[in-house]
Coordinates of C-alpha atoms in Angstrom, one line a residue:
X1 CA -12.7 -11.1 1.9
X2 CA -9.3 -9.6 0.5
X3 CA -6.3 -8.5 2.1
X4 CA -7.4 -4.7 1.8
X5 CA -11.2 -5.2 3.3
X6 CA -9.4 -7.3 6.0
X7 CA -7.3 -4.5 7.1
X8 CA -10.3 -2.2 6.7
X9 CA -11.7 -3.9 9.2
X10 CA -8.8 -4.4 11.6
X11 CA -8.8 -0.6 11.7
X12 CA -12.2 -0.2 12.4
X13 CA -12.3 -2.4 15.1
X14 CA -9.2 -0.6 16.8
X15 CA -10.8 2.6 16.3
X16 CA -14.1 1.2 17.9
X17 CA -12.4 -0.1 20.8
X18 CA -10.7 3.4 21.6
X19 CA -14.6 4.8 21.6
X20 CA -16.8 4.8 25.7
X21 CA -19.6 2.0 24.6
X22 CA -22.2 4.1 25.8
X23 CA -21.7 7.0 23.7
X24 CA -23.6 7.5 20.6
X25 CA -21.0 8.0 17.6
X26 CA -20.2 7.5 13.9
X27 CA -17.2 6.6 12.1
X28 CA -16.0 6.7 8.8
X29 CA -13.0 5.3 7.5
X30 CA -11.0 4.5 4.2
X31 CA -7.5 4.9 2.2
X32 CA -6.4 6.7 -0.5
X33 CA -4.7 5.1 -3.6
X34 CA -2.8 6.3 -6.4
X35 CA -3.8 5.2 -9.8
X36 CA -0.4 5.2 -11.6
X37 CA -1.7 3.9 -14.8
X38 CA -4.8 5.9 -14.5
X39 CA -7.2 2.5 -15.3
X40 CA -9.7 3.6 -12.7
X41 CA -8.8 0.7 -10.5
X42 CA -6.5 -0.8 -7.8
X43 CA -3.6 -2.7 -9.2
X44 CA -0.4 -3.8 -8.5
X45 CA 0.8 -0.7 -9.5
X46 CA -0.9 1.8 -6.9
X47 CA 0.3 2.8 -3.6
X48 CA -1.2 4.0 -0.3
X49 CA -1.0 8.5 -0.3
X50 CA -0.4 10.4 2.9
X51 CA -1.2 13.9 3.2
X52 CA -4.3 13.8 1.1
X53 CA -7.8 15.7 1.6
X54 CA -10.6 13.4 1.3
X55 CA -14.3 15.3 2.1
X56 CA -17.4 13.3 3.1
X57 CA -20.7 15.4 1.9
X58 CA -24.4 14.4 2.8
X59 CA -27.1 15.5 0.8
X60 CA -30.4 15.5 1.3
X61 CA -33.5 14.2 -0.8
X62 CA -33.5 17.2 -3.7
X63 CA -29.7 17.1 -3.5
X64 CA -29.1 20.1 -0.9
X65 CA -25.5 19.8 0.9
X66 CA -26.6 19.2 5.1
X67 CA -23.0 18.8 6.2
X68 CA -19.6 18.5 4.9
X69 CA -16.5 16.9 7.1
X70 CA -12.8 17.1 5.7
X71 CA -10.1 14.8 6.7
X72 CA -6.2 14.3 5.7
X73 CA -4.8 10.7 5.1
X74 CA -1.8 9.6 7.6
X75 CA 1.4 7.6 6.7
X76 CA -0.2 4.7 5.6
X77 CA -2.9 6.7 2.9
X78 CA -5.8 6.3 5.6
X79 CA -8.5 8.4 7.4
X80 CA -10.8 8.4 9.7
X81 CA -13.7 10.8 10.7
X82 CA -15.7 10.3 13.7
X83 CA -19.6 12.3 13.8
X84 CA -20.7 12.8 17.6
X85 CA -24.5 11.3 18.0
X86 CA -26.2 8.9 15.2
X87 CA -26.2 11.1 12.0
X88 CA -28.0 10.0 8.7
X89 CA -25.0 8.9 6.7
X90 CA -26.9 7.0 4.1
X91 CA -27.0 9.3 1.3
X92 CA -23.0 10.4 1.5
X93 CA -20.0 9.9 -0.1
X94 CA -16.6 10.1 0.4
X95 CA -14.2 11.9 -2.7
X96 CA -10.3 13.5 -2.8
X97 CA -10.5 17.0 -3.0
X98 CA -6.9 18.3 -2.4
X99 CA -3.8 17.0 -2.2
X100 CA -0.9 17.4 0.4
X101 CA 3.0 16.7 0.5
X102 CA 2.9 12.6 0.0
X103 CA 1.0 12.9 -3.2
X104 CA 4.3 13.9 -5.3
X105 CA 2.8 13.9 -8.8
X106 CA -0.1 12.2 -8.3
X107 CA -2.5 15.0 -7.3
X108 CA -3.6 15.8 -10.8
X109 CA -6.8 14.1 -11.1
X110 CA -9.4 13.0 -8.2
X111 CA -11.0 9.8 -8.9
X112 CA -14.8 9.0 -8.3
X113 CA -16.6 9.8 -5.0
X114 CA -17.4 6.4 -3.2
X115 CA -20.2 6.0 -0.8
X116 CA -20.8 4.8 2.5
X117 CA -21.4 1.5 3.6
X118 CA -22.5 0.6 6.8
X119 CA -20.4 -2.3 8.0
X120 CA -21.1 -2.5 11.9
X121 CA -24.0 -0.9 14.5
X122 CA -24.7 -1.8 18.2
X123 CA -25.1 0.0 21.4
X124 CA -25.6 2.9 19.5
X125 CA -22.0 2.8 17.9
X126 CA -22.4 3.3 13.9
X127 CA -18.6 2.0 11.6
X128 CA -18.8 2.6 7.9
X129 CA -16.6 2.1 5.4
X130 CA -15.5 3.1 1.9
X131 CA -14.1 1.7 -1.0
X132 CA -10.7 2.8 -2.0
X133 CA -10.7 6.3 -3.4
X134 CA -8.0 7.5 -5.8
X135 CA -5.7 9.8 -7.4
X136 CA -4.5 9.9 -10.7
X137 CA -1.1 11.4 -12.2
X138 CA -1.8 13.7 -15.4
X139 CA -0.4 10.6 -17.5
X140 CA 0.0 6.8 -16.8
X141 CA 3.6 6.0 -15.7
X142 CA 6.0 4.6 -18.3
X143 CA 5.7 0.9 -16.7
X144 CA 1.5 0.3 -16.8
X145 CA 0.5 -2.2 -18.9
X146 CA -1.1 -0.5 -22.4
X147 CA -4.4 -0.9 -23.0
X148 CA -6.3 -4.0 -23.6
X149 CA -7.2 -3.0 -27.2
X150 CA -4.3 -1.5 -28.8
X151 CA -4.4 -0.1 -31.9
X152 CA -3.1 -2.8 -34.8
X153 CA 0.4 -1.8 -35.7
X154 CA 0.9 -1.9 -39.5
X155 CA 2.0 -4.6 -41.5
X156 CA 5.3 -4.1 -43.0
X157 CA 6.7 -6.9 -45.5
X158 CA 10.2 -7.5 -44.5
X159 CA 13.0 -7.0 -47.0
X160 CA 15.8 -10.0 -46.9
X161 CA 19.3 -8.1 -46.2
X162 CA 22.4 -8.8 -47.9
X163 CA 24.0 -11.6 -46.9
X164 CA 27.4 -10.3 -44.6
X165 CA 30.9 -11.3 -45.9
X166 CA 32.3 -11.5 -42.3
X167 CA 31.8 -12.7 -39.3
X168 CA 31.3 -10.7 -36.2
X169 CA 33.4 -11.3 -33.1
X170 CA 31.3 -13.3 -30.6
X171 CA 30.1 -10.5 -27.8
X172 CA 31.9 -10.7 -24.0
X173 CA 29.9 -12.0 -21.4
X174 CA 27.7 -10.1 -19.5
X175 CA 29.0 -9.2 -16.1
X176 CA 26.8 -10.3 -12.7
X177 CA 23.6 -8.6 -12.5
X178 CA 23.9 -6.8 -9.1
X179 CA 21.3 -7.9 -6.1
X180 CA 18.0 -5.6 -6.0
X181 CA 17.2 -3.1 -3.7
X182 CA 16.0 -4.9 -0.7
X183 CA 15.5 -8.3 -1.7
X184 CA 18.2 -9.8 0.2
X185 CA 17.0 -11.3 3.5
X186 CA 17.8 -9.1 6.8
X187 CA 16.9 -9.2 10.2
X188 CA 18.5 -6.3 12.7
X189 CA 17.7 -6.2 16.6
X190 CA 17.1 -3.0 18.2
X191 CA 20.9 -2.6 19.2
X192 CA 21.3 -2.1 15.5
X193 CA 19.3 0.6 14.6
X194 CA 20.1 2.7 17.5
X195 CA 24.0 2.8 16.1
X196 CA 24.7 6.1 14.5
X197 CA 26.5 4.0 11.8
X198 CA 23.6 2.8 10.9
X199 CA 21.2 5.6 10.7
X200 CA 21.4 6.0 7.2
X201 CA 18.9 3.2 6.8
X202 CA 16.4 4.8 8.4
X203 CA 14.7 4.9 4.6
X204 CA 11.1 5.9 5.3
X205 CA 10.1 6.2 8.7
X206 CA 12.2 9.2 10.8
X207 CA 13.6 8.9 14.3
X208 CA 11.7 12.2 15.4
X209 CA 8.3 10.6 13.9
X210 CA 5.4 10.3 17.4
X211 CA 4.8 6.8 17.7
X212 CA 1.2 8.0 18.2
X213 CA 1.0 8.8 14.7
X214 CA 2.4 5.4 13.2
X215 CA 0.6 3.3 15.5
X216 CA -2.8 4.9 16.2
X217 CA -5.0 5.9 19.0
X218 CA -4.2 2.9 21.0
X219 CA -0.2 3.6 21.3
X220 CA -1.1 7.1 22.1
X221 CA -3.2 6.3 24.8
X222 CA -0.7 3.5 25.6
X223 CA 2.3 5.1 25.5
X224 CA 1.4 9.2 25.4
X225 CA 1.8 11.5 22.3
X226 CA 4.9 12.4 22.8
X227 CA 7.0 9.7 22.7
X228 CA 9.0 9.3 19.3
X229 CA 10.2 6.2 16.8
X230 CA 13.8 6.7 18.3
X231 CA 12.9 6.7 22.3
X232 CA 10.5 3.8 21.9
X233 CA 14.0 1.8 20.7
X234 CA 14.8 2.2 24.6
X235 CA 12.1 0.5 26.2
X236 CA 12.6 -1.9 28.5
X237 CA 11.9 -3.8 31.7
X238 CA 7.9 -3.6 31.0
X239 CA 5.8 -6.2 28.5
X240 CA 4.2 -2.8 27.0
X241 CA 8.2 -0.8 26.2
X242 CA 9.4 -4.2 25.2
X243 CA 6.5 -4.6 22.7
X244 CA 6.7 -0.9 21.8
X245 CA 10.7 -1.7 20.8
X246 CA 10.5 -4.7 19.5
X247 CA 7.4 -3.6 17.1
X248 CA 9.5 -0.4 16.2
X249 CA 12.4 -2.4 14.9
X250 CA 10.1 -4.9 13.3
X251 CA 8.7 -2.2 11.1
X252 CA 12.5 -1.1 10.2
X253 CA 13.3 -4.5 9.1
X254 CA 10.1 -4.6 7.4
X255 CA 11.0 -1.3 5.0
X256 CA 14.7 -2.7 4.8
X257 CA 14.2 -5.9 3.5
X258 CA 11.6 -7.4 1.5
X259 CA 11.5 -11.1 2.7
X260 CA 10.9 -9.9 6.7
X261 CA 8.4 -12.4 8.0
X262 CA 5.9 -9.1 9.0
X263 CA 4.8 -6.2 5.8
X264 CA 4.7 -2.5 7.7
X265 CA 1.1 -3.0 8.2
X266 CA 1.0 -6.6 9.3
X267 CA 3.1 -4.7 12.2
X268 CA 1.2 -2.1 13.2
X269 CA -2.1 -4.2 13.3
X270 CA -0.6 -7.0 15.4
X271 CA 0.4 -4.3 17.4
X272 CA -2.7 -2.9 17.8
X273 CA -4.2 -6.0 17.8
X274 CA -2.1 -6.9 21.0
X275 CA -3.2 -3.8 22.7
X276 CA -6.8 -4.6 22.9
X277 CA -5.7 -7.6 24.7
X278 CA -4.2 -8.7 27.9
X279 CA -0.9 -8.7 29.4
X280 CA -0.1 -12.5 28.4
X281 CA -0.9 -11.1 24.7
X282 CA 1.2 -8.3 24.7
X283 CA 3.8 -10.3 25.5
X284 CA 3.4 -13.2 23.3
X285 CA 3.4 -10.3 19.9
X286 CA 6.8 -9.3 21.9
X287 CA 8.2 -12.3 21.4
X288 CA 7.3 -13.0 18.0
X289 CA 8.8 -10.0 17.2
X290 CA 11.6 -10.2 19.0
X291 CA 12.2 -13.8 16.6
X292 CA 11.3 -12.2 13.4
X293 CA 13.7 -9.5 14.5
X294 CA 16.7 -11.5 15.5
X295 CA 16.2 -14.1 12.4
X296 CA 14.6 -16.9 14.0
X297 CA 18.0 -18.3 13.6
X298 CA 18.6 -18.6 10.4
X299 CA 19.3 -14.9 8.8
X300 CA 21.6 -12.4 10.2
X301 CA 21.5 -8.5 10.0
X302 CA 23.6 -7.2 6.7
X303 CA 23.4 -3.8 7.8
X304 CA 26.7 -2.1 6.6
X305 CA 28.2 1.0 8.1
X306 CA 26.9 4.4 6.4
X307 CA 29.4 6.0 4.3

């Protein structure tokens, strides 16, 4: 199983767990993907789209529409539709059919609809899933790989130059490449990014955003639908606020630097994962983050004031 149908299924079971046993339901869920080199297929390349419209149809027999359900991706590119009872969802598919603010320029071209798959039934609880649907740009992006079967380039016989009566000066040395973008190791405690100086590295995620919508239905439930990124930075005194914190600034490293022990999603799902479970649990994922986030001794926070 890869890492993608892993994660699937970590979000299915969350979602499932949020769901009364003895009520009859089924969910859908999948992500959204955009094909930057427009080969039809994930890659390296593609990245997860927010704000996206993905409609599931059903059809019947002879092809006649019986329902229609339209859902919009969240911050991490996925979605997930719940139907009330135990609906047929054998003959329907999933499919992009508008795009929102994350899609920047890669709303141009849906990619195939993608049917259901039943993954999971008991008690009278119904979890599907879908392959990966996509997006495509209206051209491949400058960096894809070209195609597999390029067209020959022409021969051309090369001419012998003149030979050069002087010698050219040897060229300078090349100065120190600079380091990338982050790739040098970082680990920052809460204190640190609740320090105005520091705000400006608050890249992707924004100090207003509800914690319900980066964490799920569990932190909501958890925590209310209120509470934002920036207040959850102040919990304390409680196994729950200190996992809330310390998973908030684990996620902050985890977009700052790209050699944090946890990825963004590894965070939320160990997170939710810690939810489901007991008290004990919630505080051992506390504590590992609180050890990822402090540098388990070894790296130190290179946060620099903002200018």
């Amino acid at each position: 199983m890869d890492l993608a149908h892993k994660l699937l299924f970590t979000a299915l079971l969350i979602f499932a767990a949020t769901i009364d046993g003895t009520q009859a339901a089924a969910m859908v869920s999948g992500a959204v993907f955009c094909d930057q080199c427009k080969d039809g297929q994930r890659s390296l390349f593609d990245y997860p789209l927010s704000g996206m419209k993905v409609t599931i149809t059903c059809a019947d027999g002879t092809g006649q529409v019986t329902m229609s359900r339209d859902e919009t991706t969240n911050v991490f590119g996925n979605y997930v539709m719940r139907f009330d009872g135990t609906p047929d969802l054998s003959n329907c598919n999933a499919q992009v059919s508008g795009s929102g603010e994350g899609s920047n320029d890669c709303g141009a071209t849906a990619g195939p609809a993608q049917n259901l798959r039943l993954m999971f039934r008991m008690f009278g609880m119904e979890i599907y899933g879908v392959d990966s649907l996509l997006s495509e740009p209206s051209q491949p992006m400058s960096f894809c790989p070209r195609s597999s079967n390029p067209v020959p380039a022409p021969i051309i016989t090369p001419t012998r130059p003149p030979t050069p009566t002087f010698r050219l000066p040897p060229l300078p040395p090349l100065p120190p490449m600079p380091p990338l973008p982050f790739s040098e190791a970082s680990a920052c405690s809460h204190q640190y990014w609740t320090m105005p100086e520091y705000k400006c590295y608050w890249r992707v995620l924004n100090p207003e955003t509800k914690v319900s919508l980066i964490f799920g239905p569990l932190a909501a439930r958890r925590y209310g639908s209120d509470m934002t990124l920036w207040e959850s930075l102040q919990g304390r005194g409680d196994p729950y606020k200190t996992l809330l914190r310390e998973a908030t600034t684990a996620l902050l490293n985890s977009y700052n630097t790209l050699q944090f022990p946890y990825n963004s999603i590894g965070v939320v799902t160990r997170t939710n994962w810690a939810l489901m479970g007991s008290t004990r649990g919630v505080l051992i994922t506390a504590l590992r983050f609180i050890r990822a986030n402090s540098g388990s001794g070894r790296v130190t926070c290179k946060l620099t004031p903002c200018k």
